[in-house]
GROMACS .gro file of C-alpha atoms in nm:
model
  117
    1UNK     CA    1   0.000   0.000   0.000
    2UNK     CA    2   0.081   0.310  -0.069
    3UNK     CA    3   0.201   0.589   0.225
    4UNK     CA    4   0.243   0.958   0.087
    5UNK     CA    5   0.242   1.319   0.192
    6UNK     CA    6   0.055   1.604   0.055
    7UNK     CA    7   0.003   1.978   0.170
    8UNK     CA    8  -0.315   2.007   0.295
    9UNK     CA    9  -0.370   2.320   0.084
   10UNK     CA   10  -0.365   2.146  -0.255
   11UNK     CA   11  -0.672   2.037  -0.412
   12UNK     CA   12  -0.821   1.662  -0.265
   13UNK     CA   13  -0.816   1.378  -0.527
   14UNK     CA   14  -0.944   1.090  -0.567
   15UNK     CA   15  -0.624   0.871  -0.504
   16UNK     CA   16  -0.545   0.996  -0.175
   17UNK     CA   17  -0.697   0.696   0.000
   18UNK     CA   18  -0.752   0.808   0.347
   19UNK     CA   19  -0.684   1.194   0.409
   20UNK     CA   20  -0.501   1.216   0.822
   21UNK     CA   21  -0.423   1.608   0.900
   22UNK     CA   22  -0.104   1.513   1.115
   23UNK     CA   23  -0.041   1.898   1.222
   24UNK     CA   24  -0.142   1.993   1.594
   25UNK     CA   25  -0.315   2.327   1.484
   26UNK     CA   26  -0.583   2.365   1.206
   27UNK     CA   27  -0.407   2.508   0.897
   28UNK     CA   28  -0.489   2.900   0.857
   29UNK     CA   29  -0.797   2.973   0.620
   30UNK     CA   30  -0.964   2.617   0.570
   31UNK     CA   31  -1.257   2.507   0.641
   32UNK     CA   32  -1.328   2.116   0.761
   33UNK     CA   33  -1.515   2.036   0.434
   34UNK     CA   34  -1.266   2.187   0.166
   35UNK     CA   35  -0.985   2.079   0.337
   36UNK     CA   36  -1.165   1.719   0.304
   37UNK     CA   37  -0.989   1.541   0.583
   38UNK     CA   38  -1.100   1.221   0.730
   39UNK     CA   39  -0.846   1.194   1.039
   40UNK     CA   40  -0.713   1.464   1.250
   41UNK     CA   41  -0.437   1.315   1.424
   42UNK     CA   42  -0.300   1.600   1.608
   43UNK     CA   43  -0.172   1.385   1.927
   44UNK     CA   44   0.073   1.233   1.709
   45UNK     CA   45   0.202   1.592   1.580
   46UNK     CA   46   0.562   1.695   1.733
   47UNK     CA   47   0.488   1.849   2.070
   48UNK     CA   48   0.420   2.249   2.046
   49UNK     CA   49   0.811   2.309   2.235
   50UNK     CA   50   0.956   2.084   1.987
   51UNK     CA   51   0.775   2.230   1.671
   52UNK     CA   52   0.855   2.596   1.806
   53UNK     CA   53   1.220   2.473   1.854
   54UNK     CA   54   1.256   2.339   1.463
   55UNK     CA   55   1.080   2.616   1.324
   56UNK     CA   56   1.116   2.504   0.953
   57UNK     CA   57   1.497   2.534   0.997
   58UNK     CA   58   1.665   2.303   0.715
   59UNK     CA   59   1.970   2.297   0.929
   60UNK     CA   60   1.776   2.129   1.262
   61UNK     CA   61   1.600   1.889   1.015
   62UNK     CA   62   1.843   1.572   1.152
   63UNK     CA   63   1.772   1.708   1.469
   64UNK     CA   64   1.443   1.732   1.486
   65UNK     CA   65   1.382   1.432   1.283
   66UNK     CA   66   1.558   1.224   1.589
   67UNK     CA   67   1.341   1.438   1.838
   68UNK     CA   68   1.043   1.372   1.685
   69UNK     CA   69   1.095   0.966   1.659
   70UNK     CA   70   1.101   1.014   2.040
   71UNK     CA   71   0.843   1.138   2.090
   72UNK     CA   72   0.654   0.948   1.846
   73UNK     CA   73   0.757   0.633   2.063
   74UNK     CA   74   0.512   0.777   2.363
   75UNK     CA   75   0.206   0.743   2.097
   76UNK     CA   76   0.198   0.349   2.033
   77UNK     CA   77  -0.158   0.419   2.026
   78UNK     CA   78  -0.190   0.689   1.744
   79UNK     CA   79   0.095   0.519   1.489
   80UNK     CA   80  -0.047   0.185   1.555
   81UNK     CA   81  -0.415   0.403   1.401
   82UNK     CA   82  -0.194   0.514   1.123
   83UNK     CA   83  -0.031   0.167   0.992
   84UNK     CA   84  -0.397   0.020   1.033
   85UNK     CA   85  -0.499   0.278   0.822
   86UNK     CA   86  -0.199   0.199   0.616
   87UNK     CA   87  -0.235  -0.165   0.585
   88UNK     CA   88  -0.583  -0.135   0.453
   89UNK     CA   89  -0.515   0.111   0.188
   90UNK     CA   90  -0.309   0.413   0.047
   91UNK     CA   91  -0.288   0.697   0.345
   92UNK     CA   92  -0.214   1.034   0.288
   93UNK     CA   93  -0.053   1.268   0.537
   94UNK     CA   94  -0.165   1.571   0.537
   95UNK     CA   95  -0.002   1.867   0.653
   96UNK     CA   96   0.038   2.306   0.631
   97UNK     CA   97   0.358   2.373   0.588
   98UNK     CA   98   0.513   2.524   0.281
   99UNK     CA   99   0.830   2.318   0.309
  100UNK     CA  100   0.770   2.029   0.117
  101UNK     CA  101   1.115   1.826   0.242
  102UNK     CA  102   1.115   1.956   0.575
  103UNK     CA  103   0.831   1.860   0.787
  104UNK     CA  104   0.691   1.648   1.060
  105UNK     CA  105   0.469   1.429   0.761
  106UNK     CA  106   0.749   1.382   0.565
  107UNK     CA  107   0.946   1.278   0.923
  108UNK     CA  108   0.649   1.067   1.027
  109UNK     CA  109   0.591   0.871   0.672
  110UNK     CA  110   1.016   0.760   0.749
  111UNK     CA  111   0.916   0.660   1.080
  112UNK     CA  112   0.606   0.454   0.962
  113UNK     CA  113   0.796   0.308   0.671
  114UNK     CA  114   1.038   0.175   0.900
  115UNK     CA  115   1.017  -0.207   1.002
  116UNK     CA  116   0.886  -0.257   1.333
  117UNK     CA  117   0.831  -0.513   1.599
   0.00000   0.00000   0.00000
């Protein structure tokens, strides 16, 4: 199955599978039905000191990236939602910033891609 990351402001389509919001804050100037999301998973977002401390910063990406897998560890509950979600179908991770490269979705798909048990 497929596991992929969108920005939450680009239009919905039909091959997104199920739509997860993974940010902790609603994104700025969209409403619930145009932003189509089915999941808003904003316990398993980075915690509000971490995401301060990153900031978007390209040079705390490593950084942050090992942060973040800590703290993702204290949510068995949410990821274990998320690879369900995942095994039964393509999941998209939705989320509002304008760095494509640099944010927790694109952090969070390489943690759920990872092997676990």
């Amino acid at each position: 199955m497929t596991l992929r990351t969108k920005r939450v402001y680009e239009d919905p389509a039909t091959d997104d599978g199920t739509r997860v919001l993974v940010d902790r804050i609603w994104p700025r100037g969209l409403t619930k039905e145009g932003a189509r999301v089915d999941e808003w998973m904003k316990e398993i977002a980075p915690s509000t000191a971490l995401r301060k401390w990153f900031d978007h910063d390209p040079r705390k990406w490593h950084e942050f990236q090992e942060r973040y897998r800590k703290e993702l560890e204290t949510h068995a509950s949410h990821v274990a939602r998320l690879r369900e979600l995942h095994e039964a179908g393509r999941v998209t991770l939705l989320y509002a910033a304008k760095d494509q490269a640099h944010n927790n979705a694109v952090a969070l798909q390489s943690y759920l891609e990872q092997p676990f048990g």
